[in-house]
Coordinates of C-alpha atoms and ligand atoms in Angstrom, one line a residue:
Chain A
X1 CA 29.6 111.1 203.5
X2 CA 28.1 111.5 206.5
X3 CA 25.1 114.1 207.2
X4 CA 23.6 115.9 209.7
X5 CA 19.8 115.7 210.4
X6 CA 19.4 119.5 209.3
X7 CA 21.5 119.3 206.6
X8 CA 19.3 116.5 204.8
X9 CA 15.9 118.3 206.2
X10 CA 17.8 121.5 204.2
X11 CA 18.8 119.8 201.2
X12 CA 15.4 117.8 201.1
X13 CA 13.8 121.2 201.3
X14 CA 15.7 122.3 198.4
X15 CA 14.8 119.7 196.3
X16 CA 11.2 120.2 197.1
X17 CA 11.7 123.5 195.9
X18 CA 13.4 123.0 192.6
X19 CA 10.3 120.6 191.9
X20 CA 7.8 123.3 193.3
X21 CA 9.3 125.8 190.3
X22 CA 9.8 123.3 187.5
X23 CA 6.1 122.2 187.7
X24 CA 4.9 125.6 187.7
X25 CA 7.1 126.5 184.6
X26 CA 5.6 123.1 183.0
X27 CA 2.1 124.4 184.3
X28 CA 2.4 127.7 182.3
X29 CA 3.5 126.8 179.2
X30 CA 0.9 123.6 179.2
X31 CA -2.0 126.2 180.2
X32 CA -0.5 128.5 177.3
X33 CA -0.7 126.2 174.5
X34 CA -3.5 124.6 175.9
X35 CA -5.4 127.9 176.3
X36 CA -4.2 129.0 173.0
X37 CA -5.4 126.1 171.3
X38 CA -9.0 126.0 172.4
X39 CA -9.4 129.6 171.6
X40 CA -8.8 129.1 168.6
X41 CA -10.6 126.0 168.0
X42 CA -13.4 127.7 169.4
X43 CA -12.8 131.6 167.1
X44 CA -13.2 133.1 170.1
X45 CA -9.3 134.5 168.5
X46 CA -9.4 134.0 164.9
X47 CA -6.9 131.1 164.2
X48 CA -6.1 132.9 160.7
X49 CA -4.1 135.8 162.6
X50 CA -3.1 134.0 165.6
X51 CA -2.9 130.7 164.4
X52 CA -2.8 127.9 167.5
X53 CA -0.3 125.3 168.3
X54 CA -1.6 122.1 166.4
X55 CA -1.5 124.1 163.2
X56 CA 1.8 125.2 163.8
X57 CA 2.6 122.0 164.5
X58 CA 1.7 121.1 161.0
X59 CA 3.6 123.5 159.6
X60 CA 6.8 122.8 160.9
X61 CA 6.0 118.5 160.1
X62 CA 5.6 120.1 156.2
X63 CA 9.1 122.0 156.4
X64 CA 10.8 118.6 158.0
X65 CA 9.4 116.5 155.9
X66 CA 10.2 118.9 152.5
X67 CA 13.6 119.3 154.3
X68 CA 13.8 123.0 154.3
X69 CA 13.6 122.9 158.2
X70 CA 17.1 122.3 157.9
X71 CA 18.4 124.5 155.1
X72 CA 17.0 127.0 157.0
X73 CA 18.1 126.1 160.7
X74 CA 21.7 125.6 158.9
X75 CA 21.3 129.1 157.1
X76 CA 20.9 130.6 160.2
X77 CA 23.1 129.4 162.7
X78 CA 25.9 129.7 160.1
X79 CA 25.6 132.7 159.8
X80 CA 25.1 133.1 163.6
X81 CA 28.5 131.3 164.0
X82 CA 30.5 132.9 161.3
X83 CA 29.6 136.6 162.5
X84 CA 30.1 135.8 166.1
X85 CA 33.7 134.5 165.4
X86 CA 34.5 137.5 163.2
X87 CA 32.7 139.6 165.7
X88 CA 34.7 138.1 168.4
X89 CA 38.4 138.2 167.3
X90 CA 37.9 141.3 165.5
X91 CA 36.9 143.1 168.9
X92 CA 39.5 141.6 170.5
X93 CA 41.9 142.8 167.7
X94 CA 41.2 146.2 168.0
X95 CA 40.4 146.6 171.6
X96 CA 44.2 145.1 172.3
X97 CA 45.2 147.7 169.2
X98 CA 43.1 150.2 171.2
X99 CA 45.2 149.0 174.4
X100 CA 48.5 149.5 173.0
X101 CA 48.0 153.4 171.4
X102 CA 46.3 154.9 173.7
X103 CA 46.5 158.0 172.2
X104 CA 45.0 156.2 168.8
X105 CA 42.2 155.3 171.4
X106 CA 41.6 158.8 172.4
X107 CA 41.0 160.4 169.2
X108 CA 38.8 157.5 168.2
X109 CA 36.8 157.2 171.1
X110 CA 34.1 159.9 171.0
X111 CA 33.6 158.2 167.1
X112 CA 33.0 154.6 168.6
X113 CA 30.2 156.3 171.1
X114 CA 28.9 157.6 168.8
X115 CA 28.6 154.4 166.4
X116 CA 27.5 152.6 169.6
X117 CA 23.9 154.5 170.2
X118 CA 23.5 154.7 166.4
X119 CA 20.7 152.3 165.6
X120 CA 22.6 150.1 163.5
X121 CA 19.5 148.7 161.8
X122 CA 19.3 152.1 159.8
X123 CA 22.4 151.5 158.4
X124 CA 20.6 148.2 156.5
X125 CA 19.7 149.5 153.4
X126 CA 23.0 151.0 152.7
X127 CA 24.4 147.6 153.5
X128 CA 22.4 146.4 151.1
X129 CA 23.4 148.7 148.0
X130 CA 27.0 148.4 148.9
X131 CA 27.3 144.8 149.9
X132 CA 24.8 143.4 147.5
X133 CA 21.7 141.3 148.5
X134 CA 23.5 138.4 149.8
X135 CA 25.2 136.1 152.7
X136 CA 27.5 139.0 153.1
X137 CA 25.2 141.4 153.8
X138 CA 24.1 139.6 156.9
X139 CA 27.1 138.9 158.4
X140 CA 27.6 142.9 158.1
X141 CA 24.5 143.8 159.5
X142 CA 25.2 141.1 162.3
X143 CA 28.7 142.7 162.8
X144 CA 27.8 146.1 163.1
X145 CA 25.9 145.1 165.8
X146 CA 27.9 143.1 167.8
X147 CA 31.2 144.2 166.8
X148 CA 31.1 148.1 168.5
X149 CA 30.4 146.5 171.6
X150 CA 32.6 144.1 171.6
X151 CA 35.0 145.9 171.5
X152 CA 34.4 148.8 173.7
X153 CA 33.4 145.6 176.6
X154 CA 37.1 143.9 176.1
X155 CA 39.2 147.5 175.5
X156 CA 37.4 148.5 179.2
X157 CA 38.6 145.2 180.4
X158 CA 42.0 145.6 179.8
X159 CA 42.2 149.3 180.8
X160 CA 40.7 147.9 184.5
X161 CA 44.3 146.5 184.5
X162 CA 45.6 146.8 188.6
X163 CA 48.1 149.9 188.1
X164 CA 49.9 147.9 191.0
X165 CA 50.6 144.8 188.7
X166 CA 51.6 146.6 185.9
X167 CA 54.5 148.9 188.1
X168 CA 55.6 145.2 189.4
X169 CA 55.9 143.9 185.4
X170 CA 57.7 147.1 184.6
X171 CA 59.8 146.7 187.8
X172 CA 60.7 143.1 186.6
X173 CA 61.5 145.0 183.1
X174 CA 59.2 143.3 181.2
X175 CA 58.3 144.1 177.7
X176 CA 55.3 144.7 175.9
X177 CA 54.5 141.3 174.1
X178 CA 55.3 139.7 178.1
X179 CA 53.0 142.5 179.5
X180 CA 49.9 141.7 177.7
X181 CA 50.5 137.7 178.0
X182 CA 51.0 137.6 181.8
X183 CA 48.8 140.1 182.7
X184 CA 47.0 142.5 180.7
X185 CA 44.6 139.6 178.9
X186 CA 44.9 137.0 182.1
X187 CA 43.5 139.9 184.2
X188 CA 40.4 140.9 181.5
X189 CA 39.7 137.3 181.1
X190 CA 36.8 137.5 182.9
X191 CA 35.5 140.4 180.9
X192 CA 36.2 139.1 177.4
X193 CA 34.6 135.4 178.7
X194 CA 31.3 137.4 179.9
X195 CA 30.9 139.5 176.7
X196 CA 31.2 136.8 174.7
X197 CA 27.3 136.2 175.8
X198 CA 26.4 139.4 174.9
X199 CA 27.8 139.0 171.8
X200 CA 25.7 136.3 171.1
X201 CA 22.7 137.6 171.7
X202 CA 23.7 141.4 169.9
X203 CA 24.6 138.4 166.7
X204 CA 21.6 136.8 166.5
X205 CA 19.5 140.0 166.2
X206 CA 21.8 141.2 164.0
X207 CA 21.1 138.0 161.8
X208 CA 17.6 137.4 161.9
X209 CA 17.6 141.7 160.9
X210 CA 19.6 141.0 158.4
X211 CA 17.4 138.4 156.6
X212 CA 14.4 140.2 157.3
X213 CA 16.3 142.6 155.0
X214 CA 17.6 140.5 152.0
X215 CA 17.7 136.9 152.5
X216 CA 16.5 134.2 150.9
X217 CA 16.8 131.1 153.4
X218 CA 17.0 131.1 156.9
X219 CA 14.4 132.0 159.7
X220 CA 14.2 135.1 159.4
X221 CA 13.5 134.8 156.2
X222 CA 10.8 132.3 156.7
X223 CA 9.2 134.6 159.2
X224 CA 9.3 137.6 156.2
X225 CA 7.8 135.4 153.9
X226 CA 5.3 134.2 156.0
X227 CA 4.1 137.7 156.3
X228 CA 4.2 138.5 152.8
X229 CA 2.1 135.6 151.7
X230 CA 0.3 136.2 154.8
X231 CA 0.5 132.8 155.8
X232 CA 0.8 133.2 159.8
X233 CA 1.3 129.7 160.4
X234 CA 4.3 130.1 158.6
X235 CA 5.0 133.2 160.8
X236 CA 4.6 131.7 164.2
X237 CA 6.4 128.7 163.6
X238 CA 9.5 130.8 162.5
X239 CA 9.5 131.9 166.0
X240 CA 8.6 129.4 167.3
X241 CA 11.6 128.1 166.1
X242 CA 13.5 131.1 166.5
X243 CA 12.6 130.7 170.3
X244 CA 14.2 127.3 170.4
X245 CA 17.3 128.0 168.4
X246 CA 18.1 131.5 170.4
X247 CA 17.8 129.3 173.8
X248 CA 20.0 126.1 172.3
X249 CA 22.5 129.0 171.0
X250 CA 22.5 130.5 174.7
X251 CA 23.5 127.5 176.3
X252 CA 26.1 126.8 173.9
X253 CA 27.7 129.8 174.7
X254 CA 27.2 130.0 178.4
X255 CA 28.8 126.2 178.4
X256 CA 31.5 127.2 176.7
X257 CA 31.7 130.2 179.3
X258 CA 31.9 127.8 182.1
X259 CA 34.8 125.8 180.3
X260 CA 36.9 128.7 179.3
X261 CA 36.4 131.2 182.5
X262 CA 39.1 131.0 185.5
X263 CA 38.5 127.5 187.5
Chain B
X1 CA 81.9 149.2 205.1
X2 CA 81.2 148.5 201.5
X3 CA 79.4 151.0 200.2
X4 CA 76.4 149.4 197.8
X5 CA 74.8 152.5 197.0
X6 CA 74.4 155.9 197.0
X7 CA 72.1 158.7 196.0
X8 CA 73.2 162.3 195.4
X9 CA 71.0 165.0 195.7
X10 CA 68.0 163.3 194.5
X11 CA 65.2 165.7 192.9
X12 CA 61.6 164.9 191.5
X13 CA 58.9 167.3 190.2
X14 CA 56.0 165.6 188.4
X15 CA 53.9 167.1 186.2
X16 CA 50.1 166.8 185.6
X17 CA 47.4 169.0 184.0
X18 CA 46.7 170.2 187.7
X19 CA 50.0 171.8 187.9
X20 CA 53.8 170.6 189.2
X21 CA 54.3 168.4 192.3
X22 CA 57.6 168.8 193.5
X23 CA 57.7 165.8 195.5
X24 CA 61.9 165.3 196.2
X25 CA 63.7 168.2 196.8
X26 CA 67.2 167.4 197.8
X27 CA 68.0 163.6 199.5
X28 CA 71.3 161.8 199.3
X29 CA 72.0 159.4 201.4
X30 CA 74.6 155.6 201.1
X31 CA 73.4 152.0 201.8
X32 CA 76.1 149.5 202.7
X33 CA 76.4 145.6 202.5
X34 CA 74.0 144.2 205.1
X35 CA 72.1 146.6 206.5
X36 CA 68.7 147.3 207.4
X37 CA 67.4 150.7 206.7
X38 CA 64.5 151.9 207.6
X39 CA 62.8 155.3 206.0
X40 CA 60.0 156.9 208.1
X41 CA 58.0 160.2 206.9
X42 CA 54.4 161.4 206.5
X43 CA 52.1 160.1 204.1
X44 CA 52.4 161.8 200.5
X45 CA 56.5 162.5 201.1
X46 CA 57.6 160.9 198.7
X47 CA 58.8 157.7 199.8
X48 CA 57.5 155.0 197.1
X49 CA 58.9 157.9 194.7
X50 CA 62.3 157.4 196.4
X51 CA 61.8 153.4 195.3
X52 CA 60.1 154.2 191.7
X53 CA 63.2 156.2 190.9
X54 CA 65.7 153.7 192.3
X55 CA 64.5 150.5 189.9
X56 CA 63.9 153.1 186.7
X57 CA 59.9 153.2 186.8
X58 CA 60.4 157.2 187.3
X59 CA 63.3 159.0 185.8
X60 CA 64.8 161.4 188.9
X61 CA 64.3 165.2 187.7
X62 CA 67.7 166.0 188.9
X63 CA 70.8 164.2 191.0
X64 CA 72.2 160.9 190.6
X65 CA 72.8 157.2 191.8
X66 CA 75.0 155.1 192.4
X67 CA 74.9 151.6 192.4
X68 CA 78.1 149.1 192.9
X69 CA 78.7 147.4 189.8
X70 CA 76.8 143.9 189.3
X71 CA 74.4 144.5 191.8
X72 CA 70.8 144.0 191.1
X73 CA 67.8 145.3 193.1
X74 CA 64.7 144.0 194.2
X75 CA 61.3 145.3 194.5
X76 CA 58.5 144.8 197.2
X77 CA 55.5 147.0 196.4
X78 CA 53.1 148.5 198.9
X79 CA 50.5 145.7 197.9
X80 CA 51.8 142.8 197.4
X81 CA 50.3 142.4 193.7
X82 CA 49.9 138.4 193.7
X83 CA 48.3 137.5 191.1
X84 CA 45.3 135.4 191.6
X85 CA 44.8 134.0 188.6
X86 CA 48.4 131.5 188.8
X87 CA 49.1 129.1 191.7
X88 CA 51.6 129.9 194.4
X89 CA 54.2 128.8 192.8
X90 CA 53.6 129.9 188.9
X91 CA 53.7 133.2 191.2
X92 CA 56.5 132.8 193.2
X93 CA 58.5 132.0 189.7
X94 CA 56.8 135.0 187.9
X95 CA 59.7 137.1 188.2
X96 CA 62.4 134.6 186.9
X97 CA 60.1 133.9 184.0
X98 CA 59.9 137.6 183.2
X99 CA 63.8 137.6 182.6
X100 CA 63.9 134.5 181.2
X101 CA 65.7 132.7 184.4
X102 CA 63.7 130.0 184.4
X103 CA 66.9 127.1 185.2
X104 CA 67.2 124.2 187.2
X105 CA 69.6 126.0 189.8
X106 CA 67.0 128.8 190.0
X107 CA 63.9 126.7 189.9
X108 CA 65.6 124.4 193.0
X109 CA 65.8 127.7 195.1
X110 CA 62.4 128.6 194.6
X111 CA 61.5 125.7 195.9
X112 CA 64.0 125.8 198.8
X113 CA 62.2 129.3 199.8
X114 CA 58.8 127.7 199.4
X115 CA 59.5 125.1 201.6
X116 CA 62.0 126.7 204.4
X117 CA 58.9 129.7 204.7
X118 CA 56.6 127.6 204.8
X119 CA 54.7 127.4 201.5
X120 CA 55.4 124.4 199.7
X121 CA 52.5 122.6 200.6
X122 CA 50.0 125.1 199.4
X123 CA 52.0 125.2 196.0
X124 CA 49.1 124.4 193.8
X125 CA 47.0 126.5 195.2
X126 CA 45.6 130.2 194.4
X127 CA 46.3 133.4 196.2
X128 CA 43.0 133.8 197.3
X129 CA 43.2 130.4 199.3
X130 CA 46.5 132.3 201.8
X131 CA 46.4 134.4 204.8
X132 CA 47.7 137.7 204.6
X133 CA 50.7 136.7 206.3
X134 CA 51.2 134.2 203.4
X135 CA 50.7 136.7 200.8
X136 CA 53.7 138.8 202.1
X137 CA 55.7 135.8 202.7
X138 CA 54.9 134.9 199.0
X139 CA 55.2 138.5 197.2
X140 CA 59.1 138.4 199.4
X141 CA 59.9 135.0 198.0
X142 CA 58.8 135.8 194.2
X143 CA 61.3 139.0 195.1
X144 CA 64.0 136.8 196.3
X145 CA 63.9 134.4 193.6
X146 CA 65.5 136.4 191.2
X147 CA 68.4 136.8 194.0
X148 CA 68.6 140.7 194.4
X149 CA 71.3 142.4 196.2
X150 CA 69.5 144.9 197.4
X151 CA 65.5 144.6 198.9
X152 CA 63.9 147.9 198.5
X153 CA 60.7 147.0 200.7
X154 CA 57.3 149.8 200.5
X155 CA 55.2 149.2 203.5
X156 CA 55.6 145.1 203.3
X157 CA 52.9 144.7 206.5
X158 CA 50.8 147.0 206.3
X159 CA 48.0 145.0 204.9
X160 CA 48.0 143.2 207.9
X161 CA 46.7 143.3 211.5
X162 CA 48.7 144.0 214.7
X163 CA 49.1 140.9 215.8
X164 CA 50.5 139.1 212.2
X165 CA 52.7 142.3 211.7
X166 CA 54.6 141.5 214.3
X167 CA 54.6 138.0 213.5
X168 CA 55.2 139.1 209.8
X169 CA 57.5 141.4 210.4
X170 CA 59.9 139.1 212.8
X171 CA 59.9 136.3 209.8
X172 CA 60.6 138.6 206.9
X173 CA 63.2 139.8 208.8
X174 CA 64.4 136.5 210.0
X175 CA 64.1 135.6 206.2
X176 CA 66.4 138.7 204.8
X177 CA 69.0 138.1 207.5
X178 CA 69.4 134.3 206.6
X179 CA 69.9 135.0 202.7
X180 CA 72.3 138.0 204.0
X181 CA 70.2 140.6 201.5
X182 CA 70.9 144.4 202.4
X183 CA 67.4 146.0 203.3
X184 CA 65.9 148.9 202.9
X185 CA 62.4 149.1 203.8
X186 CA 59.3 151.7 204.4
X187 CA 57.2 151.9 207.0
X188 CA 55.0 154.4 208.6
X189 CA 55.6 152.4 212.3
X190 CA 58.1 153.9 214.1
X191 CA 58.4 151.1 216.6
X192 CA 58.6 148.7 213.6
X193 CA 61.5 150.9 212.2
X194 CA 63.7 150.5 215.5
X195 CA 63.2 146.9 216.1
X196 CA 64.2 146.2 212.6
X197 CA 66.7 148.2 211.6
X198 CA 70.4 149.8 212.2
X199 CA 69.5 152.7 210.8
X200 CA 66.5 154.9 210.5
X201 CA 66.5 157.8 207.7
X202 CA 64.0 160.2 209.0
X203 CA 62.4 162.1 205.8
X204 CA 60.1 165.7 205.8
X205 CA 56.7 166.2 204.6
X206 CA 56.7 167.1 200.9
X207 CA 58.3 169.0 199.6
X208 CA 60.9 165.8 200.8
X209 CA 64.2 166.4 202.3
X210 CA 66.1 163.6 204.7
X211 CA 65.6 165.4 208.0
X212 CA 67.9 163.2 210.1
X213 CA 69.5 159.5 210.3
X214 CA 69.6 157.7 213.7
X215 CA 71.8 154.7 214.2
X216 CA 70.2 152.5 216.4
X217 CA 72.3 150.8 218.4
X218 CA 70.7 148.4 221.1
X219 CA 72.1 146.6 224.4
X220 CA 72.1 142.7 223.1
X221 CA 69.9 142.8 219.4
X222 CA 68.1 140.0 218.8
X223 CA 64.8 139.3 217.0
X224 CA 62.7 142.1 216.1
X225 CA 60.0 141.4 219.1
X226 CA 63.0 141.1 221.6
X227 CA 64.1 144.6 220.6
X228 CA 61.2 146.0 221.6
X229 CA 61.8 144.8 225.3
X230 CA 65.2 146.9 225.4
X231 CA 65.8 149.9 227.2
X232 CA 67.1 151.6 224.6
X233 CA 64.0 151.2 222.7
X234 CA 61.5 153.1 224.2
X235 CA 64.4 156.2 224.4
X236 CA 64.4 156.1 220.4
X237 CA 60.5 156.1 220.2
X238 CA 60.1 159.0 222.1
X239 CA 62.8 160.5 220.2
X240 CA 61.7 159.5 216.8
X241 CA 58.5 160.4 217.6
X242 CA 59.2 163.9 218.7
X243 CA 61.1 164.6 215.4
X244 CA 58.3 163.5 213.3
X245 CA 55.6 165.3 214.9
X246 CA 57.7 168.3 214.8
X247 CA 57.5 167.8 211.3
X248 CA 53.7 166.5 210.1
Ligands
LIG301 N1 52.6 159.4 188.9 C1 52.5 160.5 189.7 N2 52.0 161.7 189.1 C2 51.9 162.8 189.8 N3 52.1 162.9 191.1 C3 52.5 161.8 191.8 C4 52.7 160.5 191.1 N4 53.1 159.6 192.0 C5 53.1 160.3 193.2 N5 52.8 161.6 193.0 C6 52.7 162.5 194.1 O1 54.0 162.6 194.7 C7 53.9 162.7 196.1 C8 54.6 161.6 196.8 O2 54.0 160.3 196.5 P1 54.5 158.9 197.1 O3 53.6 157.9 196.6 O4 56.0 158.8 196.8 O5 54.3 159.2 198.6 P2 54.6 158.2 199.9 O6 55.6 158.9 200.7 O7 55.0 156.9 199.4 O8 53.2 158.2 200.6 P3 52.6 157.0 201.4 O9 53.3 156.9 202.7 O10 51.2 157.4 201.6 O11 52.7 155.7 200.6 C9 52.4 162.6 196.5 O12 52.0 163.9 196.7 C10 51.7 162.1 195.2 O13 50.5 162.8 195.0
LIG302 MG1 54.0 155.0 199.4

């Protein structure tokens, strides 16, 4: 393709820039470990409480090489992926069941508010008595959290529906089933699509809460024990991990957001 | 003349938590095979009512109508309600897939109007990617397709700039007359009402009653733009206009 002068002097500037703020980011997370580790090295912060980057380091070679880095991971993002899916189709469920009795919506609505600024980690213990200490207990913990929202993002998103489309559909006589199909979901794709990151982030805190609370593998409940042995190497390699997975998790999703959303 | 439709004594009152709108008080008026009839009133008379009523979106308070046996009415909304996430011609064939039309015979037609109104080549493309011209051109064909008898059109320019409503307004009316459709179209433009139609149906401010019909009858009709140029013309503006100020 042929280019103008500018436009190379633009998109050579560009890339100058892109380089400019990728060796900064490498810069700061360099100087942060590096920083980190000679202050502890040197208990100028005590390495027992803050722990430093080559001892975490250790850590996490012990857990691959026992191979409970895994079985944890795996625990996890299991459980991340089963909740969300639930979490999904379940809000979808009764957002479209919202969408089609509006009156049902109505009397329900002030109830879903109200379950919506509830802070749903206060509902754990009770979770715990009913549900039993178990898998299932997290996945409800992780659904009460994502699921309220969920549904109150995609039921908004049909309701935006253009009043204009749906006289033409009526004018063209068609039915319900037809209604929803060719326009109703079509035109809240773009809703559902973006709330499926928020769901994944509303998920994973529901998770990780919910093995704080009962479990007995995953990261969260790595990061628990940790603190209970009060072994903080344990502790900050949990997040450390937790930092990774959350990140790997996000670009799943927003990859599959790409794929999925409108051209 | 054959007599398509008619509507007696037409009467609409809505209701909402603010109180009743009475919004048609008494209209009756016939539509015959191949006209073009334009309705002019203020804004709020009731006029897009009128239309709701006519394809059963809004049950009529009171009074009846009539339509001819086997004849089927198509819509044209105010906006012209493309839908921009299907192609130009998943659009165009919305309406046929609604009622399950979708055959060969029907499909070929589609086509046909694509391509005679000059659409075919942006087929796989969105709406987003069409001029407004295009748009209207496009929300008329997905109307055609299904082959109405009757075009009930709400405002079908008014999106659009002078200039292209003229232009517009001259092709869809080009494009009505070639399929020999019977027309009856909306518009707040009184000049566009003459140069279009044979007959303008001149309604009140709301509470809505039909305040007059004018034939328009012009020395050697043509196009809609060549109207305009006739004596005759600028007689029924000032008259037209008169009658609706009067009434505003
Ligand atoms: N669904 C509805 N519920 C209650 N009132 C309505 C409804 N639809 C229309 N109206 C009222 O009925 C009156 C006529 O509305 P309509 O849309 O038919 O006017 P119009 O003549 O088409 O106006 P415009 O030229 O601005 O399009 C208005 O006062 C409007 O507020
Ligand atoms: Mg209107």
């Amino acid at each position: 393709m042929l280019m103008s002068k500018e436009q190379k002097k633009f998109l050579g500037k560009q890339k100058k820039e892109r380089f400019f703020i990728l060796f900064w980011q490498m810069m700061i997370v360099l100087l942060f470990f590096f920083g980190w580790e000679m202050f502890a090295n040197h208990k100028i912060i005590n390495p027992f409480i803050f722990s430093s980057p080559s001892r975490i380091f250790l850590t996490l070679q012990g857990l691959f090489v026992s191979g409970q880095l895994f079985t944890h991971i795996w625990a996890t993002l299991c459980e991340t992926i089963i909740a969300f899916l639930l979490g999904i189709s379940l809000g979808f469920g009764i957002a479209l069941l919202l969408y089609e009795f509006p009156l049902f919506a109505k009397i329900i609505e002030p109830f879903l508010t109200m379950l919506n600024s509830l802070p749903k980690v206060a509902l754990g213990p009770i979770i715990i008595i009913w549900t039993g200490a178990n898998g299932k207990s997290i996945i409800v913990m992780a659904l009460l959290i994502n699921l309220i929202i969920s549904i109150l993002t995609i039921y908004n998103g049909f309701v935006a529906t253009d009043e204009v489309k749906i006289k033409l559909m009526k004018s063209l006589h068609a039915n319900q089933l037809q209604m929803l199909w060719y326009l109703v979901i079509p035109s809240a794709w773009d809703t559902i699509i973006s709330s499926l990151k928020l769901n994944i982030s509303m998920t994973f805190i529901g998770v990780i809460m919910g093995e704080f609370l009962v479990s007995k593998k995953g990261i969260g409940y790595l990061i628990i024990y940790g603190t209970q042995v009060f072994n903080l190497n344990l502790v900050m390699s949990g997040i450390f991990i937790l930092i990774v997975l959350s990140f790997f998790i996000y670009e799943c999703v927003s990859f599959i957001e790409k794929k999925l959303s409108h051209r | 003349m054959n007599n398509l439709f008619r509507v007696e004594h037409l009467q609409k009152t809505y209701h909402t938590k603010h109180g009743e709108i009475e919004a048609i008080r008494d209209v009756s008026f016939s539509i015959f095979e191949g006209e073009f009839v334009s309705i002019i009133g203020p804004s709020g008379c009731g006029k897009s009512t009128l239309f709701s009523i006519l394809v059963g979106l809004e049950q009529a308070s009171k009074g009846t109508i009539c339509i001819q046996d086997g004849k089927t009415i198509g819509y044209m909304l105010q906006s012209d309600a493309l839908f921009p996430w299907l192609t130009i011609y998943e659009n165009a064939i919305l309406g046929l897939r609604i009622t399950h039309q979708l055959t060969e015979e029907n499909l070929k037609y589609v086509q046909y109007l694509l391509e005679t109104y000059g659409l075919s080549e942006f087929q796989q493309k969105y709406p987003s990617e069409l001029s407004g011209g295009m748009k209207q051109r496009l929300a008329l064909i997905r109307t055609l397709a299904l082959k109405p008898d009757i075009l009930l059109l709400d405002e079908p320019f008014s999106a659009l700039d002078y200039q292209s409503r003229l232009k517009v307004s001259d092709d869809v009316y080009q494009i009505i007359k070639k399929e020999k459709k019977t027309a009856v179209m909306i518009t707040h433009d009184i000049a566009e009402a003459i140069s279009l139609s044979d007959r303008v149906l001149v309604f009140s401010k709301r509470p809505c009653i039909l305040k007059k019909v004018h034939d328009i009858s012009l020395s050697n009709r043509s196009t809609p733009i060549e109207n305009r140029k006739t004596k005759e013309f600028s007689q029924y503006y000032d008259t037209l206009w008169k009658e609706i100020d009067a009434h505003v």
